PDB file of N, CA and C in Angstrom:
ATOM      1  N   MET A 216     103.336  99.575 122.242  1.00  0.00           N
ATOM      2  CA  MET A 216     103.825  98.297 121.708  1.00  0.00           C
ATOM      3  C   MET A 216     102.695  97.575 120.966  1.00  0.00           C
ATOM      4  N   ARG A 217     101.521  97.641 121.549  1.00  0.00           N
ATOM      5  CA  ARG A 217     100.403  96.966 120.903  1.00  0.00           C
ATOM      6  C   ARG A 217     100.064  97.627 119.563  1.00  0.00           C
ATOM      7  N   ARG A 218     100.166  98.955 119.563  1.00  0.00           N
ATOM      8  CA  ARG A 218      99.881  99.685 118.331  1.00  0.00           C
ATOM      9  C   ARG A 218     100.927  99.382 117.254  1.00  0.00           C
ATOM     10  N   LYS A 219     102.163  99.190 117.697  1.00  0.00           N
ATOM     11  CA  LYS A 219     103.236  98.903 116.745  1.00  0.00           C
ATOM     12  C   LYS A 219     103.019  97.541 116.086  1.00  0.00           C
ATOM     13  N   SER A 220     102.594  96.559 116.864  1.00  0.00           N
ATOM     14  CA  SER A 220     102.366  95.226 116.314  1.00  0.00           C
ATOM     15  C   SER A 220     101.198  95.264 115.326  1.00  0.00           C
ATOM     16  N   LEU A 221     100.194  96.078 115.641  1.00  0.00           N
ATOM     17  CA  LEU A 221      99.037  96.195 114.759  1.00  0.00           C
ATOM     18  C   LEU A 221      99.459  96.829 113.440  1.00  0.00           C
ATOM     19  N   GLN A 222     100.339  97.824 113.528  1.00  0.00           N
ATOM     20  CA  GLN A 222     100.830  98.492 112.321  1.00  0.00           C
ATOM     21  C   GLN A 222     101.631  97.516 111.464  1.00  0.00           C
ATOM     22  N   CYS A 223     102.424  96.682 112.114  1.00  0.00           N
ATOM     23  CA  CYS A 223     103.232  95.701 111.391  1.00  0.00           C
ATOM     24  C   CYS A 223     102.322  94.689 110.700  1.00  0.00           C
ATOM     25  N   LEU A 224     101.267  94.277 111.383  1.00  0.00           N
ATOM     26  CA  LEU A 224     100.336  93.308 110.816  1.00  0.00           C
ATOM     27  C   LEU A 224      99.637  93.889 109.597  1.00  0.00           C
ATOM     28  N   SER A 225      99.196  95.144 109.706  1.00  0.00           N
ATOM     29  CA  SER A 225      98.504  95.772 108.581  1.00  0.00           C
ATOM     30  C   SER A 225      99.460  95.932 107.405  1.00  0.00           C
ATOM     31  N   LEU A 226     100.729  96.240 107.700  1.00  0.00           N
ATOM     32  CA  LEU A 226     101.720  96.396 106.643  1.00  0.00           C
ATOM     33  C   LEU A 226     101.959  95.062 105.948  1.00  0.00           C
ATOM     34  N   ARG A 227     102.000  93.989 106.734  1.00  0.00           N
ATOM     35  CA  ARG A 227     102.210  92.658 106.161  1.00  0.00           C
ATOM     36  C   ARG A 227     101.036  92.273 105.272  1.00  0.00           C
ATOM     37  N   MET A 228      99.822  92.566 105.728  1.00  0.00           N
ATOM     38  CA  MET A 228      98.634  92.257 104.927  1.00  0.00           C
ATOM     39  C   MET A 228      98.649  93.068 103.635  1.00  0.00           C
ATOM     40  N   PHE A 229      99.107  94.324 103.731  1.00  0.00           N
ATOM     41  CA  PHE A 229      99.186  95.189 102.556  1.00  0.00           C
ATOM     42  C   PHE A 229     100.151  94.612 101.527  1.00  0.00           C
ATOM     43  N   TRP A 230     101.318  94.155 101.986  1.00  0.00           N
ATOM     44  CA  TRP A 230     102.303  93.595 101.064  1.00  0.00           C
ATOM     45  C   TRP A 230     101.808  92.287 100.470  1.00  0.00           C
ATOM     46  N   MET A 231     101.098  91.487 101.267  1.00  0.00           N
ATOM     47  CA  MET A 231     100.553  90.228 100.753  1.00  0.00           C
ATOM     48  C   MET A 231      99.540  90.510  99.654  1.00  0.00           C
ATOM     49  N   GLY A 232      98.706  91.533  99.873  1.00  0.00           N
ATOM     50  CA  GLY A 232      97.703  91.899  98.872  1.00  0.00           C
ATOM     51  C   GLY A 232      98.378  92.390  97.601  1.00  0.00           C
ATOM     52  N   CYS A 233      99.461  93.178  97.761  1.00  0.00           N
ATOM     53  CA  CYS A 233     100.182  93.694  96.592  1.00  0.00           C
ATOM     54  C   CYS A 233     100.799  92.543  95.803  1.00  0.00           C
ATOM     55  N   ALA A 234     101.423  91.611  96.490  1.00  0.00           N
ATOM     56  CA  ALA A 234     102.056  90.481  95.818  1.00  0.00           C
ATOM     57  C   ALA A 234     100.995  89.621  95.128  1.00  0.00           C
ATOM     58  N   TRP A 235      99.846  89.462  95.778  1.00  0.00           N
ATOM     59  CA  TRP A 235      98.756  88.655  95.214  1.00  0.00           C
ATOM     60  C   TRP A 235      98.234  89.272  93.932  1.00  0.00           C
ATOM     61  N   SER A 236      97.957  90.586  93.968  1.00  0.00           N
ATOM     62  CA  SER A 236      97.442  91.276  92.785  1.00  0.00           C
ATOM     63  C   SER A 236      98.506  91.302  91.686  1.00  0.00           C
ATOM     64  N   TRP A 237      99.785  91.434  92.081  1.00  0.00           N
ATOM     65  CA  TRP A 237     100.867  91.470  91.100  1.00  0.00           C
ATOM     66  C   TRP A 237     100.976  90.127  90.387  1.00  0.00           C
ATOM     67  N   SER A 238     100.847  89.026  91.124  1.00  0.00           N
ATOM     68  CA  SER A 238     100.930  87.695  90.519  1.00  0.00           C
ATOM     69  C   SER A 238      99.759  87.487  89.563  1.00  0.00           C
ATOM     70  N   ILE A 239      98.593  88.019  89.918  1.00  0.00           N
ATOM     71  CA  ILE A 239      97.418  87.901  89.050  1.00  0.00           C
ATOM     72  C   ILE A 239      97.652  88.689  87.762  1.00  0.00           C
ATOM     73  N   LEU A 240      98.243  89.880  87.889  1.00  0.00           N
ATOM     74  CA  LEU A 240      98.520  90.701  86.703  1.00  0.00           C
ATOM     75  C   LEU A 240      99.509  89.985  85.788  1.00  0.00           C
ATOM     76  N   GLU A 241     100.533  89.389  86.371  1.00  0.00           N
ATOM     77  CA  GLU A 241     101.526  88.674  85.570  1.00  0.00           C
ATOM     78  C   GLU A 241     100.874  87.476  84.888  1.00  0.00           C
ATOM     79  N   TYR A 242      99.980  86.797  85.595  1.00  0.00           N
ATOM     80  CA  TYR A 242      99.296  85.630  85.038  1.00  0.00           C
ATOM     81  C   TYR A 242      98.417  86.045  83.859  1.00  0.00           C
ATOM     82  N   LEU A 243      97.729  87.181  84.000  1.00  0.00           N
ATOM     83  CA  LEU A 243      96.866  87.663  82.922  1.00  0.00           C
ATOM     84  C   LEU A 243      97.698  88.091  81.717  1.00  0.00           C
ATOM     85  N   GLN A 244      98.881  88.641  81.972  1.00  0.00           N
ATOM     86  CA  GLN A 244      99.730  89.081  80.864  1.00  0.00           C
ATOM     87  C   GLN A 244     100.282  87.889  80.089  1.00  0.00           C
ATOM     88  N   THR A 245     100.580  86.795  80.784  1.00  0.00           N
ATOM     89  CA  THR A 245     101.148  85.625  80.119  1.00  0.00           C
ATOM     90  C   THR A 245     100.084  84.917  79.285  1.00  0.00           C
ATOM     91  N   CYS A 246      98.834  85.000  79.692  1.00  0.00           N
ATOM     92  CA  CYS A 246      97.760  84.315  78.964  1.00  0.00           C
ATOM     93  C   CYS A 246      97.436  85.009  77.642  1.00  0.00           C
TER      94      CYS A 246
END
């Protein structure tokens, strides 16, 4: 159970990083 929660946390951080980099790419494209 503890390992599962850790996996979920890492997955959430991964998606946050992807969304962050994606927003930066979109911002650079609009400029």
